Amino acid sequence: MNQERLIIVGSGPAGLTAAVYAARAMLSPLVIEGTQPGGQLMITTDIENFPGFPEGIPGPELMQRMRMQAERFGARFRMEEATDVQSEGPTLSLFLGDERITADALIVATGASARYLGLESERRWQGRGVSACATCDGFFFKDKQVAVIGGGDSAVEEALFLTRFATRVWLVHRRDELRASKIMQKRLLAEPRVEIVWDSVVKEVLGEEPVGVTGLLLRDVHTGQERTLPCHGVFLAIGHDPNTGFVKGTLERDDKGYIRTIPGTSRTAVPGVFAAGDCQDSVYRQAVSAAGSGCIAAIEAERFLAERGR
């Protein structure tokens, strides 16, 4: 069994920023990367809203640079999956399968995963027209037609946001009424560039090389009739699932699974355990906000350890 001063679980913007700050504080953090290091940005082709890159930067390159920066200052990495966290008094235990590692402090930065439809064609065009973040990728669809899949507040917000760029926004919903709040529905219906496609589900995402997405094949849930909807971008807005199952029973989570932190901090109810990024943020879900919360978590973890002489 190994004993660590600080373990960081997660290797997206929050986890890697925490690693940079913790490593510069001479804490030699151990970063548990997971089996798919880099988080959601690894499937993002171009990022144009992360400060410092006026020409934009591919998501995988940004993650690699952040990892190299953390490694330069002494962060260590293991490409393994955390399976459990336990707290026994001052001792924190992280399990990697059957292996147990104890730590004085722990930062959970495991992010969240966007829900997808589960279509093979959806995976094929991911990052080339298929997205789960209008704020991140909407700019790339200026003067084009796009479709948003969903019917809740998030879907309506995405559709309204996309009207800043797209000439036409289709909102595809499987029912004959939206789940979004009345005020959001009112705003949507008042927007002339949005058209709702009722009672329809996506059967296939259409595309061609080298263009990318060219449309959607939709099926009417009542008649079974199929139709093609031409569009250049498809935005999934059917929810996110925080990657927090392994902390269940140890850390307090809300009804959606997001880790609860003390307002204004990254501290959880368990002393020495901090949370950063999309695993505790259900509102903003941006790379830069995740990075900022990773910085906060690392500083608070450093102070926690210093106060206890560790």
C-alpha positions as CSV (number, residue, x, y, z in Angstrom):
1,M,0.0,0.0,0.0
2,N,1.3,3.4,-1.0
3,Q,0.9,6.6,1.0
4,E,0.6,9.9,-1.0
5,R,0.3,13.5,0.2
6,L,-2.1,14.4,-2.6
7,I,-3.9,12.4,-5.2
8,I,-5.8,14.0,-8.1
9,V,-8.4,11.9,-9.8
10,G,-9.1,13.1,-13.4
11,S,-7.0,14.5,-16.2
12,G,-9.2,17.1,-17.9
13,P,-8.7,20.8,-17.6
14,A,-9.6,20.8,-13.9
15,G,-7.4,17.9,-12.9
16,L,-4.4,19.0,-15.0
17,T,-4.6,22.6,-13.7
18,A,-4.8,21.3,-10.2
19,A,-1.8,19.2,-11.0
20,V,0.2,22.2,-12.3
21,Y,-0.5,24.2,-9.1
22,A,0.1,21.3,-6.7
23,A,3.3,20.3,-8.4
24,R,4.6,23.9,-8.3
25,A,3.8,23.8,-4.6
26,M,6.2,20.9,-4.3
27,L,3.5,18.4,-3.4
28,S,4.5,15.9,-6.1
29,P,0.8,15.0,-6.8
30,L,-0.2,11.6,-8.2
31,V,-2.7,12.0,-11.0
32,I,-5.0,9.1,-11.8
33,E,-5.7,9.8,-15.4
34,G,-8.5,7.2,-16.0
35,T,-8.5,5.0,-19.1
36,Q,-9.2,7.9,-21.4
37,P,-6.9,10.7,-20.4
38,G,-7.7,14.3,-21.2
39,G,-11.5,14.3,-20.7
40,Q,-14.1,15.6,-23.1
41,L,-11.6,17.9,-24.9
42,M,-10.0,14.9,-26.4
43,I,-12.9,14.7,-28.8
44,T,-13.1,18.4,-29.5
45,T,-11.4,19.3,-32.8
46,D,-10.8,23.1,-32.3
47,I,-11.0,25.2,-29.2
48,E,-11.3,29.0,-29.8
49,N,-12.5,30.2,-26.4
50,F,-9.6,29.1,-24.2
51,P,-7.5,32.2,-23.3
52,G,-4.1,32.4,-24.8
53,F,-4.7,30.8,-28.2
54,P,-6.0,33.5,-30.5
55,E,-5.8,31.1,-33.5
56,G,-7.5,28.3,-31.6
57,I,-6.0,25.0,-30.6
58,P,-7.1,21.4,-31.1
59,G,-8.5,19.8,-27.9
60,P,-6.0,16.9,-27.7
61,E,-3.1,19.3,-28.2
62,L,-4.3,21.6,-25.4
63,M,-4.6,18.6,-23.0
64,Q,-1.2,17.3,-24.0
65,R,0.4,20.7,-23.3
66,M,-1.3,20.9,-19.9
67,R,-0.1,17.4,-19.1
68,M,3.5,18.3,-20.1
69,Q,3.3,21.4,-18.0
70,A,2.2,19.5,-14.9
71,E,4.8,16.8,-15.5
72,R,7.5,19.4,-15.9
73,F,7.0,20.5,-12.3
74,G,6.9,17.0,-10.9
75,A,3.4,15.6,-11.2
76,R,3.2,11.9,-11.7
77,F,0.6,10.0,-13.8
78,R,-1.0,6.6,-13.8
79,M,-3.4,5.6,-16.5
80,E,-5.9,3.7,-14.3
81,E,-9.5,4.0,-13.2
82,A,-10.5,4.9,-9.7
83,T,-13.1,2.5,-8.4
84,D,-13.8,3.6,-4.8
85,V,-13.0,6.3,-2.2
86,Q,-13.2,5.7,1.5
87,S,-12.6,7.9,4.5
88,E,-11.5,6.6,7.9
89,G,-10.8,9.4,10.2
90,P,-7.8,11.4,8.8
91,T,-7.0,8.5,6.4
92,L,-8.3,8.8,2.8
93,S,-8.2,5.7,0.7
94,L,-8.4,5.5,-3.1
95,F,-9.0,2.1,-4.7
96,L,-7.8,1.2,-8.2
97,G,-9.5,-2.1,-8.5
98,D,-7.9,-4.3,-5.8
99,E,-5.1,-1.8,-5.1
100,R,-5.5,0.6,-2.3
101,I,-3.6,3.9,-2.0
102,T,-3.9,6.2,1.0
103,A,-3.5,9.9,0.8
104,D,-3.5,13.0,3.1
105,A,-5.6,14.9,0.6
106,L,-7.6,14.1,-2.5
107,I,-9.0,16.2,-5.4
108,V,-11.8,14.7,-7.4
109,A,-11.9,16.2,-10.9
110,T,-13.4,13.4,-13.0
111,G,-15.7,15.6,-15.1
112,A,-19.0,14.7,-16.6
113,S,-20.0,12.8,-19.7
114,A,-22.5,14.2,-22.2
115,R,-25.4,11.8,-23.0
116,Y,-25.4,10.7,-26.6
117,L,-28.0,8.8,-28.6
118,G,-25.8,5.7,-29.0
119,L,-25.8,5.7,-32.8
120,E,-22.7,4.5,-34.7
121,S,-23.1,7.3,-37.2
122,E,-23.2,9.8,-34.3
123,R,-19.8,8.5,-33.1
124,R,-18.4,8.6,-36.6
125,W,-19.1,12.4,-37.0
126,Q,-18.3,13.4,-33.5
127,G,-16.2,16.5,-33.6
128,R,-17.0,17.0,-37.3
129,G,-20.5,18.3,-36.9
130,V,-21.7,16.4,-33.9
131,S,-21.3,18.3,-30.6
132,A,-22.7,18.4,-27.1
133,C,-21.7,22.0,-26.4
134,A,-23.2,24.9,-28.3
135,T,-21.2,27.4,-26.3
136,C,-18.0,25.6,-27.3
137,D,-18.7,25.0,-31.0
138,G,-21.6,27.2,-32.1
139,F,-19.2,29.7,-33.7
140,F,-18.1,27.2,-36.3
141,F,-21.6,27.1,-37.7
142,K,-22.0,30.7,-38.7
143,D,-24.5,31.2,-41.5
144,K,-25.3,27.5,-41.5
145,Q,-28.3,25.3,-40.5
146,V,-28.0,23.3,-37.3
147,A,-30.2,20.9,-35.3
148,V,-30.6,20.6,-31.5
149,I,-31.8,17.3,-30.0
150,G,-33.8,17.6,-26.8
151,G,-36.8,19.2,-25.2
152,G,-35.7,20.5,-21.8
153,D,-34.3,23.9,-20.6
154,S,-30.8,22.9,-21.8
155,A,-32.0,22.2,-25.3
156,V,-33.9,25.4,-25.5
157,E,-30.9,27.4,-24.2
158,E,-28.7,25.7,-26.8
159,A,-31.1,26.5,-29.6
160,L,-31.5,30.2,-28.6
161,F,-27.7,30.5,-28.3
162,L,-27.2,29.0,-31.7
163,T,-29.4,31.7,-33.3
164,R,-26.5,34.1,-32.9
165,F,-24.6,32.2,-35.6
166,A,-26.9,29.9,-37.6
167,T,-29.4,30.9,-40.2
168,R,-31.8,28.2,-39.1
169,V,-32.0,26.1,-35.9
170,W,-34.2,23.0,-35.8
171,L,-35.2,21.7,-32.4
172,V,-35.9,18.0,-32.7
173,H,-38.0,16.6,-29.9
174,R,-39.5,13.1,-29.5
175,R,-42.8,14.4,-27.9
176,D,-45.5,16.8,-28.8
177,E,-44.7,19.3,-26.0
178,L,-41.4,20.6,-24.5
179,R,-40.3,19.8,-21.0
180,A,-38.6,23.2,-20.7
181,S,-40.0,25.8,-18.4
182,K,-42.8,28.1,-19.6
183,I,-40.6,31.2,-19.8
184,M,-38.0,29.3,-21.8
185,Q,-40.7,28.0,-24.2
186,K,-42.0,31.5,-24.6
187,R,-38.6,32.8,-25.6
188,L,-38.1,30.0,-28.0
189,L,-41.4,30.4,-29.8
190,A,-40.7,34.1,-30.2
191,E,-37.5,33.4,-32.1
192,P,-38.2,33.2,-35.9
193,R,-35.0,31.4,-36.7
194,V,-36.0,28.4,-34.6
195,E,-38.4,25.7,-35.9
196,I,-39.5,22.8,-33.7
197,V,-39.7,19.3,-35.2
198,W,-42.2,17.5,-33.1
199,D,-42.7,13.7,-32.4
200,S,-39.4,12.8,-34.1
201,V,-36.3,10.8,-33.2
202,V,-33.0,10.6,-34.9
203,K,-32.4,7.4,-36.8
204,E,-29.1,8.3,-38.3
205,V,-26.6,11.2,-38.6
206,L,-25.8,11.8,-42.2
207,G,-22.5,13.0,-43.5
208,E,-19.9,12.8,-46.2
209,E,-16.1,13.2,-46.5
210,P,-14.5,15.7,-46.2
211,V,-17.5,17.9,-45.4
212,G,-18.7,16.3,-42.2
213,V,-22.4,16.3,-41.1
214,T,-24.9,17.0,-43.9
215,G,-28.2,16.1,-42.2
216,L,-30.3,13.9,-40.1
217,L,-32.5,11.0,-40.9
218,L,-35.6,11.4,-38.7
219,R,-38.4,9.0,-37.9
220,D,-41.9,10.1,-36.8
221,V,-42.7,8.2,-33.5
222,H,-46.4,7.8,-34.4
223,T,-46.4,7.0,-38.1
224,G,-42.9,5.6,-38.6
225,Q,-42.4,7.8,-41.6
226,E,-38.9,8.9,-42.3
227,R,-37.6,12.2,-43.5
228,T,-34.3,13.9,-44.1
229,L,-33.5,17.1,-42.3
230,P,-30.6,19.0,-44.0
231,C,-28.1,20.6,-41.5
232,H,-24.4,21.1,-40.9
233,G,-24.3,20.7,-37.2
234,V,-26.0,18.5,-34.6
235,F,-26.0,19.5,-31.0
236,L,-27.0,16.9,-28.3
237,A,-28.8,18.5,-25.4
238,I,-30.2,15.5,-23.6
239,G,-28.2,15.9,-20.4
240,H,-24.9,15.2,-18.8
241,D,-23.9,12.5,-16.3
242,P,-21.2,13.4,-13.8
243,N,-18.5,10.7,-13.4
244,T,-18.9,10.3,-9.7
245,G,-20.2,6.8,-9.2
246,F,-17.0,5.7,-7.5
247,V,-17.5,8.3,-4.6
248,K,-21.1,7.1,-3.8
249,G,-21.4,6.5,-0.1
250,T,-18.4,8.6,0.8
251,L,-19.0,12.1,-0.7
252,E,-22.3,13.9,-0.7
253,R,-23.9,14.3,-4.1
254,D,-27.0,16.1,-5.4
255,D,-30.0,14.3,-7.0
256,K,-28.2,14.4,-10.4
257,G,-25.0,12.9,-9.0
258,Y,-22.9,16.1,-8.9
259,I,-20.6,16.3,-5.9
260,R,-21.7,18.9,-3.3
261,T,-19.1,21.4,-2.2
262,I,-19.2,24.1,0.4
263,P,-20.4,27.3,-1.4
264,G,-17.5,29.5,-2.5
265,T,-14.9,26.7,-2.0
266,S,-13.9,23.4,-3.5
267,R,-14.2,21.6,-0.1
268,T,-16.5,18.7,0.3
269,A,-18.0,17.6,3.6
270,V,-15.2,15.1,4.1
271,P,-12.0,16.9,5.4
272,G,-9.2,16.7,2.9
273,V,-11.3,15.9,-0.1
274,F,-11.9,18.6,-2.7
275,A,-13.9,18.6,-5.9
276,A,-13.3,20.6,-9.1
277,G,-14.6,20.9,-12.6
278,D,-17.6,19.3,-14.2
279,C,-18.1,16.6,-11.6
280,Q,-19.3,19.4,-9.3
281,D,-20.4,22.1,-11.8
282,S,-23.7,21.4,-13.5
283,V,-24.1,25.0,-14.7
284,Y,-21.1,26.3,-16.7
285,R,-19.3,23.2,-18.0
286,Q,-16.5,25.1,-19.8
287,A,-12.8,24.2,-20.0
288,V,-11.8,27.6,-18.6
289,S,-14.2,27.4,-15.6
290,A,-13.0,23.9,-15.0
291,A,-9.4,25.0,-15.1
292,G,-10.2,27.8,-12.6
293,S,-11.8,25.5,-10.2
294,G,-8.9,23.1,-10.5
295,C,-6.6,26.0,-9.4
296,I,-8.9,26.7,-6.4
297,A,-8.9,23.0,-5.4
298,A,-5.1,22.8,-5.5
299,I,-4.6,26.0,-3.4
300,E,-7.1,24.8,-0.9
301,A,-5.5,21.3,-0.7
302,E,-2.1,22.9,-0.2
303,R,-3.4,25.0,2.7
304,F,-5.1,22.0,4.2
305,L,-1.9,20.0,4.2
306,A,0.2,23.0,5.5
307,E,-2.2,23.5,8.4
308,R,-1.7,19.8,9.4
309,G,2.1,19.9,8.9
310,R,2.0,17.5,6.0
